[in-house]
Amino acid sequence: MNKHVSAAAALLVALVALAVLPSGAQTPPAKPAGPPQALLKVFLDWPGADIGFFRAEIPFVEFVPVLGEALVRALVTPQGPPGNESFAVEFSGLKEFQGDDNTLTYAPAPGDKPEDVSKGLAGLIKIGLMRYVAKTPAAKFVSVNFQDLVKPTSVVDKWDFWVFNLSASSFLMGETQYKDSSYYGSFSASRVTPELKIRTSVYGNLSKSWFDFGDDIYESSSHGYGFSGLVVKSLGKHWSAGAFLSVESSTYSNLKFSVTAAPAVEYNLFPYSESTKRQFRVLYRIGYTGTRYNEETVYFKTTESLLRESLSFAYEVKRPWGMASLNLVGSNYIHDFSKNRIELGGEVSFRVWRGLSFEVGGSYAKIRDQIALPRGGASYEEVLLRQRQLATGYQYSFSVGLNFTFGSTRSNVVNPRFGNGGQSISISM
Amino acid sequence: MRRHLGIIFVLALSFSSLAAALSQDQPSIDELKKTAVKVYLDCDSCDVEYIKTEITFVNYVRDRLEAQVHILITTQTTGGGGREYTLNFMGQNDLKGTNDIQKYFSTTTDTSDDIRRGLVKALKMGLLSYVGKTPIARRITVAYLPPDKAGPGRDHWNFWVFSLTGSGYFSGEKSYKDQNADFSFSANRVTPATKVRLGLSLDTSKTKYDIEDEIVTGTKSSWDGSGLFVKSLGEHWSAGVFLEAGSSLYSNIDLGLSAAPALEYNAFPYSQSTRRQLRFLYKLTVNPVKYREETIYGKTRETLFQESLSATLDLREKWGTVSVSASGSHYFHDFSKNQLDLFGIINLNLYKGLSVFVLYGRSWIHDQLSLLGREPTFEEQLLRLRELPRTSDYFVSIGFQFTFGSIFTNVINPRFGSSGSGGMSIHIN
C-alpha cells in the first residue's frame, strides 16, 4: 500500500514538473498549454545561454525569444577570464516599465562549481526581476525568504545603541468665550538591545483654561513634571528582571512630590521572539513610594511612605482572523491589604466572514486605594471639566462595533476628486 | 571514556577548522549584515515592530539622510473603503538613481494581521532591487507556488460597495457616566470616470454628572444624510453636486437641506494626488432650514443661498509634509454674513535628527444664523452642548524634536512592555 502511494506521488511529481517546465530541454518554445497566465515577459539577452535552465529556475516569468514581445530585458555580460568570471546583469524596463532600470552584479566565490555559478546567477536574476513581477498577478504566489537568523545588533555603531531625544511642543486654542493652552517638554535617553533595555526620561507639562460666562470669568491651571526610568535585563527566552524608578509631581493626583523604586520580574509563556504575534506576560513588582501631598488627604496625611505590590497578566494575540487582548492587574498596599485595586480589560476584533467584522472591548476596575484624595474635595467646575481625581469605587468602559461590507470586489480604484472624505488629524500626548 | 573524549576532541577540531574554512571563503552572516542596505522607513500607519521582525536582511536607521533607501509610504482611500498604500522607494547616497513605486491594497474588513503581512510582502519585493547590490543577497531565496486554477469571475456588482457600521461606547465611575452610540450606512461607486458616495449616519451621546447629589445631564444627538456625485473632466478638472439633509441639537437645527453644484480645478494632475495636490473648489449652495428654537434673528425657518471658494495645497515629500488650506463663504441675502477659515500644518524632517512642526488654524465667523434666541444654561456652556456666539476661533501648536546618538533602530525588545516614552505626536491622514 505504502509503496503504491509513493509510486503515485512520484508520478504526480513528474507530471507537475512536466507541467511547470513546458520546455525543460532546449527545444523551441512550445505553445503554453494551460490558460494564458499573465506572466511577465522577459527577454534574456545572453547569446548561448542555457535558456531551459533559466526557465526551470524562474517559473514565475515567461522567457520570450524576441525583444519586441518583452516587457523587461535582462542583458547578461560576463566579465573577467573564462572559468573565473563575474556577471553584470542589466535590467531594463520596456513599454509600461520604461525607465525602471537597474544593474546587479554576481561574483561567484573562488572554487564554485559551474552548476553553483549558474544557480547563483539565476538567484540574482530572480532578485532583479522582483520589482517587475510585483506588478503582475503572479506576485500573489511568490514569496521572498531570508535563510538566516541574524542578530539585529550586527552593525558598526559608534554610539553603542544610545539614542537621545529632546522635544518640546505647545498647543493653544480659543474662541470668543473660551481659551485653552498646554505646553509639553521632555528629554529622553535610551539604549535598547536584545540583552538589555534602558529607558529614561524627564518631562514636564502645563495646561491652562479660561471661560467667560458673561458676568463671571473662570480660570484654571494644572501641571505635572517628573522622571521615569526603566532597566530590564533579559534572562533567556522567557524570563526578564528589572526595575522601575520614577519621580512625579501632579496637581491632578494631589502629589507635590513622590518617589517610587520598584524591582520586578516578568515571565512570558511564549518566547519573546514571537511577541508581535502572541505574548502572555506575567509581571510581579514590589515598590516603595515616598510621597508629600499638595493638600491633606482624606486620611489626614500630608506625607507618607508605603510599600505596594502588584501582579499583572497580559495576553495578546494577532492572527489572520483578527486580534485579541486581555489584561488583568491586581495590586495592594502591604501595610493594609484592604487598600487594593483590581483592573480587568479586554479587546477582541474578529472577522466573522469575508465582509463582516466585529469588535468588542471593555474594562472594569474595582478601586479601594485612593489614598491621595484631598480632604477639601473638588469644585463644581473642576468636576465638570474633569481636572481632579474624584472618589469612586469603580470605573468601567465598554464598546462594541460591527461593520458589514458587501458589493464589488474590484474596488481598488482611487479617485481623489472633490476630496476623499476629509482628512483627520490626531494629536496624542 | 578517554576514547570518547578523544573522538569529541577530533570532532571539535574538525568542526572548528571547517568553520574557519567557511569563514575564509564566505563571510559570516553577521559580517554580511554589517554591509546590508540602510533603510529609512517613513510610514505613520505601519506596524513597524512587525516589519523589523519579519525583514531582517536590511538595517533600519532613524535619520533619512543616513539611509541608502528612503521608503515613503502614503495612503489613500479606495472606492471600496479600503486603503491604497503607495510605497515610494527612493535610492540615496551610493544607491542614488534606483527608484521604484510599489502598491498594496487593503479592504475594509482586512484584519490588522492581513494588512501588515501584505505590506511586508510589498516591502520585500521592492527592497530586493537594492538588496541585490549587497552581498547578503545570496542568502535570499525566491519561491513560487502557482495556483491550480486562477482568474476571478466577473464583477456583477458593477463597482458598487455597501457598508453598514454600528458602534457603542459606555464608560463611567461613581460620579460620572457617559454613553455614546452611532450607526452609519454607505453606498459608494468609485471609478476613475465618476464617483458616487451616499451615506447616512446617526449619533447620540449622553453624559451624566453627580455633584453633591445634584444630577447634571448633557445630551447631544444628530443625524445626517449625504450624497456626492462627481464627474471627471480630464486630468485637472471635475464637476459635481453635494446633497445633504441633517439635524443637530448642538447647532439648533431641526431639519436642514442643502444642494450645492460645484466645480474643482487641480493644478497638479490627479494621478499624482497621493504625493501632491493644489485644488480649488467653487460651490453654490441652496439651503432650506427649519430651526428647533427661535434664533437670535427671530427666525424659525428660512431658505438661504450661499457661495464658497476654497483652496488646498497638500504635499508629501522626503523632507516632510505640508497641508495648507483657505476657504471663504458668504450668504447672498446679506454679504456681511460671511466666514473665512485658514488651516495649515507643516511637518519638516530637517537635518540630522531635527524635526519641527507647526499647526495653525484660524476662523473669522460672522454667519451664525442658527444661534439660540435665548441665553444657554450654565451647563450647556461648560459642557459645550450648544453652539455659542463667537466671532473668531483659533488653535496653534508648535513643537520640535531633536534626536542624536545611534542611527540604528533594528532592535525590538518587548520585555516589560513596549511603552512609549511620552511626548506629543501628530498624525495626519
Short mmCIF file of N, CA and C in Angstrom, two decimals, chain A residues 102-103 107 131 134-135 139-145 147-148 152 154 157 162 164-170 172-174 176 184 193 197 213 234 236 239-240 266 275-277 281 320 351 354 380 384 386 392 394-406 408 410-411 413-419 423-424 426 428, chain B residues 30 54 76 79-80 99-102 109 111 113-114 116 121 124 129 133 138-139 141 143 145 153 155 159-160 162-168 170-174 176 191 195 232 234 237-238 264 273 279 379 381-382 390-391 393-400 402-404 406 410 413-417 423-425 427 429:
data_model
loop_
_atom_site.label_atom_id
_atom_site.label_comp_id
_atom_site.label_asym_id
_atom_site.label_seq_id
_atom_site.Cartn_x
_atom_site.Cartn_y
_atom_site.Cartn_z
N ASN A 102 17.91 48.86 -13.68
CA ASN A 102 18.76 48.55 -12.54
C ASN A 102 19.89 47.63 -13.01
N THR A 103 21.03 47.71 -12.37
CA THR A 103 22.12 46.80 -12.72
C THR A 103 22.62 46.09 -11.47
N ALA A 107 29.27 37.90 -8.42
CA ALA A 107 30.66 37.44 -8.40
C ALA A 107 30.72 36.11 -7.66
N ARG A 131 10.99 43.44 -8.77
CA ARG A 131 10.25 44.71 -8.79
C ARG A 131 9.22 44.74 -9.90
N ALA A 134 6.36 42.00 -9.06
CA ALA A 134 5.45 42.50 -8.02
C ALA A 134 4.24 43.19 -8.63
N LYS A 135 4.36 43.65 -9.87
CA LYS A 135 3.26 44.38 -10.52
C LYS A 135 2.45 43.48 -11.43
N ALA A 139 2.57 37.79 -8.64
CA ALA A 139 3.17 38.23 -7.38
C ALA A 139 2.52 37.55 -6.18
N LYS A 140 1.21 37.28 -6.32
CA LYS A 140 0.45 36.65 -5.24
C LYS A 140 1.08 35.33 -4.78
N PHE A 141 1.72 34.64 -5.69
CA PHE A 141 2.18 33.29 -5.40
C PHE A 141 3.69 33.21 -5.20
N VAL A 142 4.33 34.39 -5.14
CA VAL A 142 5.77 34.45 -4.95
C VAL A 142 6.06 34.77 -3.49
N SER A 143 7.04 34.14 -2.91
CA SER A 143 7.44 34.55 -1.57
C SER A 143 8.95 34.74 -1.50
N VAL A 144 9.34 35.74 -0.72
CA VAL A 144 10.76 36.09 -0.59
C VAL A 144 11.20 35.67 0.79
N ASN A 145 12.23 34.87 0.88
CA ASN A 145 12.65 34.36 2.19
C ASN A 145 14.13 34.59 2.43
N GLN A 147 17.31 33.25 4.54
CA GLN A 147 17.62 31.92 5.06
C GLN A 147 18.24 31.91 6.44
N ASP A 148 18.65 33.07 6.94
CA ASP A 148 19.41 33.06 8.18
C ASP A 148 18.71 33.78 9.31
N PRO A 152 20.12 41.60 15.33
CA PRO A 152 19.89 42.96 14.88
C PRO A 152 21.02 43.91 15.27
N SER A 154 24.17 43.35 14.74
CA SER A 154 25.36 43.18 13.91
C SER A 154 25.53 44.39 13.00
N ASP A 157 28.38 50.60 15.10
CA ASP A 157 27.67 51.72 15.70
C ASP A 157 28.56 52.41 16.72
N TRP A 162 23.05 53.97 22.03
CA TRP A 162 22.40 55.01 22.82
C TRP A 162 21.70 56.00 21.90
N PHE A 164 19.38 59.66 22.09
CA PHE A 164 18.94 60.77 22.94
C PHE A 164 17.89 61.59 22.18
N ASN A 165 16.91 62.08 22.90
CA ASN A 165 15.85 62.81 22.24
C ASN A 165 15.41 63.98 23.09
N LEU A 166 15.32 65.14 22.43
CA LEU A 166 14.86 66.34 23.12
C LEU A 166 13.64 66.83 22.36
N SER A 167 12.53 67.06 23.05
CA SER A 167 11.37 67.55 22.31
C SER A 167 10.58 68.52 23.16
N ALA A 168 9.91 69.44 22.48
CA ALA A 168 9.07 70.41 23.16
C ALA A 168 7.93 70.75 22.24
N SER A 169 6.75 71.00 22.81
CA SER A 169 5.64 71.39 21.96
C SER A 169 4.64 72.19 22.77
N SER A 170 3.81 72.92 22.05
CA SER A 170 2.77 73.70 22.71
C SER A 170 1.51 73.60 21.90
N LEU A 172 -2.27 75.69 21.63
CA LEU A 172 -3.12 76.78 22.10
C LEU A 172 -4.39 76.78 21.28
N MET A 173 -5.54 77.00 21.92
CA MET A 173 -6.75 77.17 21.14
C MET A 173 -7.69 78.11 21.86
N GLY A 174 -8.66 78.66 21.12
CA GLY A 174 -9.58 79.56 21.77
C GLY A 174 -10.67 80.01 20.85
N THR A 176 -14.21 83.17 21.25
CA THR A 176 -14.54 84.39 21.97
C THR A 176 -14.70 84.16 23.47
N TYR A 184 4.35 71.19 26.62
CA TYR A 184 4.94 69.90 26.98
C TYR A 184 6.40 69.88 26.57
N THR A 193 18.89 46.94 23.47
CA THR A 193 19.48 45.82 22.73
C THR A 193 18.70 44.58 23.18
N LYS A 197 17.58 46.54 28.22
CA LYS A 197 16.78 47.68 27.79
C LYS A 197 16.89 48.76 28.85
N PHE A 213 -18.21 83.60 31.28
CA PHE A 213 -19.65 83.37 31.38
C PHE A 213 -20.43 84.67 31.33
N SER A 234 17.54 40.75 30.11
CA SER A 234 16.94 39.53 29.56
C SER A 234 17.58 38.32 30.20
N GLY A 236 17.21 34.76 29.23
CA GLY A 236 16.71 33.67 28.38
C GLY A 236 15.48 34.07 27.59
N TRP A 239 12.29 34.67 30.55
CA TRP A 239 12.36 35.44 31.79
C TRP A 239 13.06 36.78 31.60
N SER A 240 12.63 37.79 32.37
CA SER A 240 13.33 39.08 32.41
C SER A 240 13.26 39.61 33.83
N GLU A 266 9.53 39.33 35.19
CA GLU A 266 8.49 39.03 34.21
C GLU A 266 8.73 37.65 33.60
N SER A 275 6.76 37.89 19.99
CA SER A 275 5.87 38.85 20.65
C SER A 275 5.01 39.69 19.71
N THR A 276 5.38 39.84 18.43
CA THR A 276 4.48 40.60 17.55
C THR A 276 3.28 39.74 17.14
N LYS A 277 3.36 38.43 17.38
CA LYS A 277 2.25 37.54 17.03
C LYS A 277 1.45 37.10 18.25
N ARG A 281 2.30 37.61 29.14
CA ARG A 281 3.31 38.05 30.09
C ARG A 281 2.73 38.15 31.49
N PRO A 320 -4.41 36.00 11.41
CA PRO A 320 -5.18 36.42 10.23
C PRO A 320 -6.67 36.67 10.51
N ARG A 351 -12.86 38.87 12.38
CA ARG A 351 -13.51 38.86 11.08
C ARG A 351 -14.37 37.61 11.01
N ARG A 354 -16.25 37.03 5.20
CA ARG A 354 -15.50 37.89 4.31
C ARG A 354 -15.71 39.38 4.50
N TYR A 380 -17.24 72.57 41.77
CA TYR A 380 -18.23 72.22 40.76
C TYR A 380 -17.61 72.21 39.36
N LEU A 384 -16.90 69.12 36.50
CA LEU A 384 -17.40 69.10 35.12
C LEU A 384 -16.27 69.05 34.10
N ARG A 386 -13.32 67.69 34.64
CA ARG A 386 -12.51 66.51 34.93
C ARG A 386 -11.05 66.88 35.20
N THR A 392 -14.20 57.33 43.91
CA THR A 392 -15.06 56.38 43.23
C THR A 392 -14.68 54.98 43.68
N TYR A 394 -15.43 52.36 41.59
CA TYR A 394 -15.30 51.57 40.37
C TYR A 394 -15.14 52.49 39.17
N GLN A 395 -14.78 51.90 38.07
CA GLN A 395 -14.62 52.62 36.82
C GLN A 395 -14.87 51.58 35.73
N TYR A 396 -15.66 51.91 34.73
CA TYR A 396 -15.84 50.92 33.68
C TYR A 396 -15.91 51.59 32.32
N SER A 397 -15.68 50.83 31.28
CA SER A 397 -15.95 51.29 29.93
C SER A 397 -16.24 50.07 29.09
N PHE A 398 -17.07 50.26 28.09
CA PHE A 398 -17.45 49.14 27.25
C PHE A 398 -17.71 49.68 25.85
N SER A 399 -17.22 48.99 24.83
CA SER A 399 -17.54 49.45 23.48
C SER A 399 -17.76 48.26 22.58
N VAL A 400 -18.61 48.45 21.60
CA VAL A 400 -18.93 47.37 20.68
C VAL A 400 -19.13 47.97 19.30
N GLY A 401 -18.72 47.29 18.27
CA GLY A 401 -18.87 47.80 16.91
C GLY A 401 -18.99 46.68 15.91
N LEU A 402 -19.70 46.93 14.85
CA LEU A 402 -19.95 45.94 13.82
C LEU A 402 -19.80 46.61 12.47
N ASN A 403 -19.13 45.97 11.54
CA ASN A 403 -19.04 46.52 10.19
C ASN A 403 -19.34 45.43 9.18
N PHE A 404 -20.25 45.73 8.26
CA PHE A 404 -20.60 44.76 7.22
C PHE A 404 -20.45 45.43 5.87
N THR A 405 -19.59 44.90 5.03
CA THR A 405 -19.37 45.48 3.70
C THR A 405 -19.64 44.42 2.65
N PHE A 406 -20.40 44.79 1.63
CA PHE A 406 -20.61 43.85 0.53
C PHE A 406 -20.63 44.62 -0.77
N SER A 408 -18.97 45.14 -4.82
CA SER A 408 -17.87 44.89 -5.74
C SER A 408 -16.58 44.51 -5.03
N ARG A 410 -13.81 44.56 -6.95
CA ARG A 410 -12.79 45.23 -7.77
C ARG A 410 -12.81 46.71 -7.45
N SER A 411 -12.76 47.03 -6.20
CA SER A 411 -12.99 48.43 -5.83
C SER A 411 -11.71 49.08 -5.36
N VAL A 413 -10.09 51.20 -6.85
CA VAL A 413 -9.92 52.46 -7.57
C VAL A 413 -9.76 53.61 -6.58
N VAL A 414 -8.79 54.47 -6.83
CA VAL A 414 -8.67 55.69 -6.04
C VAL A 414 -9.09 56.84 -6.92
N ASN A 415 -10.06 57.62 -6.47
CA ASN A 415 -10.50 58.79 -7.22
C ASN A 415 -10.50 59.96 -6.26
N PRO A 416 -9.45 60.80 -6.31
CA PRO A 416 -9.28 61.84 -5.29
C PRO A 416 -10.12 63.09 -5.54
N ARG A 417 -10.93 63.12 -6.60
CA ARG A 417 -11.67 64.34 -6.94
C ARG A 417 -12.68 64.71 -5.85
N PHE A 418 -12.76 65.98 -5.56
CA PHE A 418 -13.62 66.53 -4.50
C PHE A 418 -13.24 65.97 -3.13
N GLY A 419 -12.02 65.53 -2.99
CA GLY A 419 -11.56 65.04 -1.69
C GLY A 419 -11.94 63.60 -1.45
N GLN A 423 -9.86 64.95 5.85
CA GLN A 423 -8.63 64.44 6.43
C GLN A 423 -8.76 64.44 7.93
N SER A 424 -8.08 63.55 8.58
CA SER A 424 -8.17 63.51 10.02
C SER A 424 -6.79 63.76 10.61
N SER A 426 -4.78 63.48 14.31
CA SER A 426 -4.90 63.08 15.70
C SER A 426 -3.65 63.52 16.44
N SER A 428 -1.64 63.09 20.01
CA SER A 428 -1.62 62.33 21.26
C SER A 428 -0.51 62.86 22.14
N ASP B 30 26.76 37.54 10.21
CA ASP B 30 26.85 38.79 10.96
C ASP B 30 27.70 39.83 10.23
N GLU B 54 10.12 40.85 10.72
CA GLU B 54 9.96 39.99 9.56
C GLU B 54 11.03 40.22 8.49
N GLN B 76 -4.21 56.31 0.56
CA GLN B 76 -5.43 56.99 0.10
C GLN B 76 -6.57 56.00 0.22
N GLY B 79 -12.22 53.14 -3.52
CA GLY B 79 -13.67 53.14 -3.70
C GLY B 79 -14.36 52.15 -2.80
N GLY B 80 -13.71 51.03 -2.50
CA GLY B 80 -14.31 50.00 -1.66
C GLY B 80 -14.19 50.30 -0.18
N ASN B 99 15.12 53.99 -8.30
CA ASN B 99 13.85 54.37 -7.69
C ASN B 99 12.77 53.40 -8.14
N ASP B 100 11.74 53.24 -7.32
CA ASP B 100 10.67 52.32 -7.68
C ASP B 100 9.41 52.71 -6.90
N ILE B 101 8.26 52.34 -7.44
CA ILE B 101 7.00 52.52 -6.73
C ILE B 101 6.28 51.18 -6.72
N GLN B 102 5.89 50.72 -5.54
CA GLN B 102 5.08 49.51 -5.42
C GLN B 102 3.77 49.88 -4.74
N THR B 109 -12.52 45.11 5.61
CA THR B 109 -12.57 44.12 6.68
C THR B 109 -11.29 43.31 6.78
N THR B 111 -8.03 42.24 8.45
CA THR B 111 -7.60 42.39 9.84
C THR B 111 -6.23 43.06 9.84
N ASP B 113 -3.57 41.97 10.95
CA ASP B 113 -2.55 41.00 10.57
C ASP B 113 -2.48 40.85 9.04
N ASP B 114 -3.65 40.80 8.38
CA ASP B 114 -3.67 40.75 6.90
C ASP B 114 -2.89 41.93 6.34
N ARG B 116 -0.60 43.98 7.76
CA ARG B 116 0.85 44.05 7.99
C ARG B 116 1.58 42.99 7.18
N LYS B 121 5.16 41.98 2.44
CA LYS B 121 5.46 41.34 1.16
C LYS B 121 5.80 42.39 0.11
N LYS B 124 9.27 43.73 0.86
CA LYS B 124 10.34 42.79 0.49
C LYS B 124 10.59 42.84 -1.01
N SER B 129 15.54 45.17 -5.19
CA SER B 129 16.33 45.91 -6.19
C SER B 129 17.58 46.51 -5.56
N LYS B 133 22.25 44.48 -4.62
CA LYS B 133 23.57 45.10 -4.80
C LYS B 133 24.49 44.83 -3.61
N ARG B 138 22.87 36.85 -1.55
CA ARG B 138 22.99 35.42 -1.86
C ARG B 138 22.34 34.53 -0.81
N ARG B 139 21.94 35.12 0.30
CA ARG B 139 21.24 34.34 1.34
C ARG B 139 19.71 34.46 1.22
N THR B 141 16.19 33.69 -0.93
CA THR B 141 15.61 32.83 -1.96
C THR B 141 14.24 33.34 -2.33
N ALA B 143 10.66 31.93 -3.86
CA ALA B 143 9.91 30.71 -4.15
C ALA B 143 8.63 31.04 -4.89
N LEU B 145 4.81 29.36 -5.89
CA LEU B 145 3.82 28.31 -5.72
C LEU B 145 2.58 28.69 -6.52
N GLY B 153 -14.02 35.69 -11.12
CA GLY B 153 -15.17 35.84 -12.02
C GLY B 153 -15.44 37.29 -12.37
N ASP B 155 -17.40 40.97 -12.27
CA ASP B 155 -17.83 41.80 -11.15
C ASP B 155 -19.29 42.16 -11.38
N PHE B 159 -18.97 47.71 -9.50
CA PHE B 159 -18.21 48.66 -8.68
C PHE B 159 -18.97 49.23 -7.48
N TRP B 160 -20.22 48.80 -7.22
CA TRP B 160 -20.92 49.31 -6.04
C TRP B 160 -20.42 48.59 -4.80
N PHE B 162 -21.22 48.47 -0.52
CA PHE B 162 -22.14 48.88 0.54
C PHE B 162 -21.52 48.56 1.89
N SER B 163 -21.74 49.43 2.85
CA SER B 163 -21.15 49.19 4.15
C SER B 163 -22.08 49.65 5.27
N LEU B 164 -22.21 48.81 6.27
CA LEU B 164 -23.04 49.11 7.44
C LEU B 164 -22.14 49.09 8.67
N THR B 165 -22.22 50.13 9.49
CA THR B 165 -21.38 50.17 10.68
C THR B 165 -22.20 50.62 11.87
N GLY B 166 -22.04 49.97 12.99
CA GLY B 166 -22.70 50.42 14.21
C GLY B 166 -21.74 50.28 15.35
N SER B 167 -21.75 51.23 16.29
CA SER B 167 -20.87 51.05 17.43
C SER B 167 -21.42 51.77 18.65
N GLY B 168 -21.03 51.31 19.79
CA GLY B 168 -21.48 51.90 21.04
C GLY B 168 -20.30 52.02 21.98
N PHE B 170 -19.54 53.02 26.20
CA PHE B 170 -20.11 53.34 27.50
C PHE B 170 -18.98 53.38 28.51
N SER B 171 -18.97 54.41 29.37
CA SER B 171 -17.96 54.42 30.41
C SER B 171 -18.52 55.13 31.63
N GLY B 172 -17.89 54.92 32.77
CA GLY B 172 -18.41 55.58 33.95
C GLY B 172 -17.65 55.29 35.20
N GLU B 173 -17.91 56.07 36.22
CA GLU B 173 -17.46 55.82 37.57
C GLU B 173 -18.56 56.37 38.49
N LYS B 174 -18.29 56.47 39.79
CA LYS B 174 -19.36 56.79 40.73
C LYS B 174 -20.07 58.10 40.38
N TYR B 176 -19.77 59.96 37.48
CA TYR B 176 -19.72 60.37 36.08
C TYR B 176 -20.08 59.19 35.19
N THR B 191 -15.16 54.97 -9.76
CA THR B 191 -14.36 54.56 -10.91
C THR B 191 -13.52 55.78 -11.28
N LYS B 195 -17.68 59.34 -9.60
CA LYS B 195 -17.63 58.96 -8.19
C LYS B 195 -19.00 59.23 -7.61
N SER B 232 -15.43 63.22 -13.79
CA SER B 232 -14.06 63.65 -14.13
C SER B 232 -14.07 64.32 -15.50
N GLY B 234 -11.12 65.34 -17.54
CA GLY B 234 -9.68 65.43 -17.82
C GLY B 234 -8.82 65.32 -16.57
N TRP B 237 -9.68 68.94 -14.22
CA TRP B 237 -10.99 69.47 -13.88
C TRP B 237 -11.97 68.39 -13.46
N SER B 238 -12.92 68.75 -12.54
CA SER B 238 -14.01 67.86 -12.17
C SER B 238 -15.24 68.71 -11.87
N GLU B 264 -14.25 71.83 -9.58
CA GLU B 264 -12.92 71.75 -8.96
C GLU B 264 -11.82 71.78 -10.01
N SER B 273 -2.02 62.52 -6.98
CA SER B 273 -2.66 63.06 -5.78
C SER B 273 -2.13 62.50 -4.46
N ARG B 279 -5.73 72.13 -5.00
CA ARG B 279 -7.10 72.08 -5.51
C ARG B 279 -7.87 73.35 -5.18
N GLU B 379 -24.71 74.83 32.39
CA GLU B 379 -24.19 73.51 32.00
C GLU B 379 -24.03 73.40 30.49
N GLN B 381 -23.22 75.71 28.55
CA GLN B 381 -22.00 76.42 28.20
C GLN B 381 -20.75 75.62 28.56
N LEU B 382 -20.69 75.15 29.83
CA LEU B 382 -19.48 74.49 30.32
C LEU B 382 -19.22 73.17 29.61
N ARG B 390 -19.70 83.58 18.76
CA ARG B 390 -18.26 83.83 18.74
C ARG B 390 -17.98 84.55 17.42
N THR B 391 -16.93 85.29 17.39
CA THR B 391 -16.59 85.97 16.15
C THR B 391 -15.31 85.40 15.55
N ASP B 393 -12.24 81.97 16.15
CA ASP B 393 -11.57 80.99 16.99
C ASP B 393 -10.25 80.61 16.34
N TYR B 394 -9.38 79.99 17.13
CA TYR B 394 -8.06 79.68 16.62
C TYR B 394 -7.47 78.50 17.35
N PHE B 395 -6.49 77.86 16.77
CA PHE B 395 -5.60 76.97 17.52
C PHE B 395 -4.22 77.03 16.89
N VAL B 396 -3.21 76.92 17.72
CA VAL B 396 -1.83 76.97 17.27
C VAL B 396 -1.06 75.91 18.02
N SER B 397 -0.21 75.20 17.35
CA SER B 397 0.65 74.26 18.05
C SER B 397 2.01 74.28 17.36
N ILE B 398 3.05 74.36 18.17
CA ILE B 398 4.41 74.41 17.64
C ILE B 398 5.26 73.44 18.43
N GLY B 399 6.11 72.72 17.78
CA GLY B 399 6.97 71.81 18.53
C GLY B 399 8.20 71.43 17.74
N PHE B 400 9.18 70.91 18.45
CA PHE B 400 10.35 70.40 17.73
C PHE B 400 10.83 69.15 18.42
N PHE B 402 14.53 66.76 18.64
CA PHE B 402 15.91 66.59 18.21
C PHE B 402 16.42 65.28 18.75
N THR B 403 16.89 64.41 17.87
CA THR B 403 17.36 63.09 18.28
C THR B 403 18.80 62.93 17.85
N PHE B 404 19.63 62.42 18.75
CA PHE B 404 21.01 62.14 18.36
C PHE B 404 21.45 60.84 19.02
N SER B 406 22.88 56.78 18.43
CA SER B 406 22.89 55.67 17.48
C SER B 406 21.88 55.89 16.36
N ASN B 410 17.28 48.77 14.58
CA ASN B 410 16.92 47.38 14.26
C ASN B 410 16.25 46.64 15.41
N ASN B 413 12.74 45.03 21.51
CA ASN B 413 12.84 44.35 22.80
C ASN B 413 11.52 44.52 23.54
N PRO B 414 10.65 43.50 23.50
CA PRO B 414 9.31 43.64 24.06
C PRO B 414 9.24 43.41 25.56
N ARG B 415 10.37 43.18 26.24
CA ARG B 415 10.33 42.85 27.66
C ARG B 415 9.80 44.02 28.50
N PHE B 416 8.97 43.72 29.49
CA PHE B 416 8.31 44.70 30.36
C PHE B 416 7.42 45.63 29.53
N GLY B 417 6.99 45.20 28.35
CA GLY B 417 6.09 46.02 27.54
C GLY B 417 6.85 47.02 26.70
N GLY B 423 5.68 62.30 25.27
CA GLY B 423 5.85 63.29 24.21
C GLY B 423 4.58 63.43 23.41
N MET B 424 4.63 64.33 22.46
CA MET B 424 3.43 64.64 21.70
C MET B 424 3.68 64.21 20.26
N SER B 425 2.72 63.60 19.63
CA SER B 425 2.90 63.24 18.24
C SER B 425 1.65 63.57 17.45
N HIS B 427 -0.49 62.85 13.82
CA HIS B 427 -0.65 62.03 12.62
C HIS B 427 -1.71 62.65 11.73
N ASN B 429 -4.00 61.98 8.26
CA ASN B 429 -4.44 61.01 7.25
C ASN B 429 -5.16 61.73 6.12
#
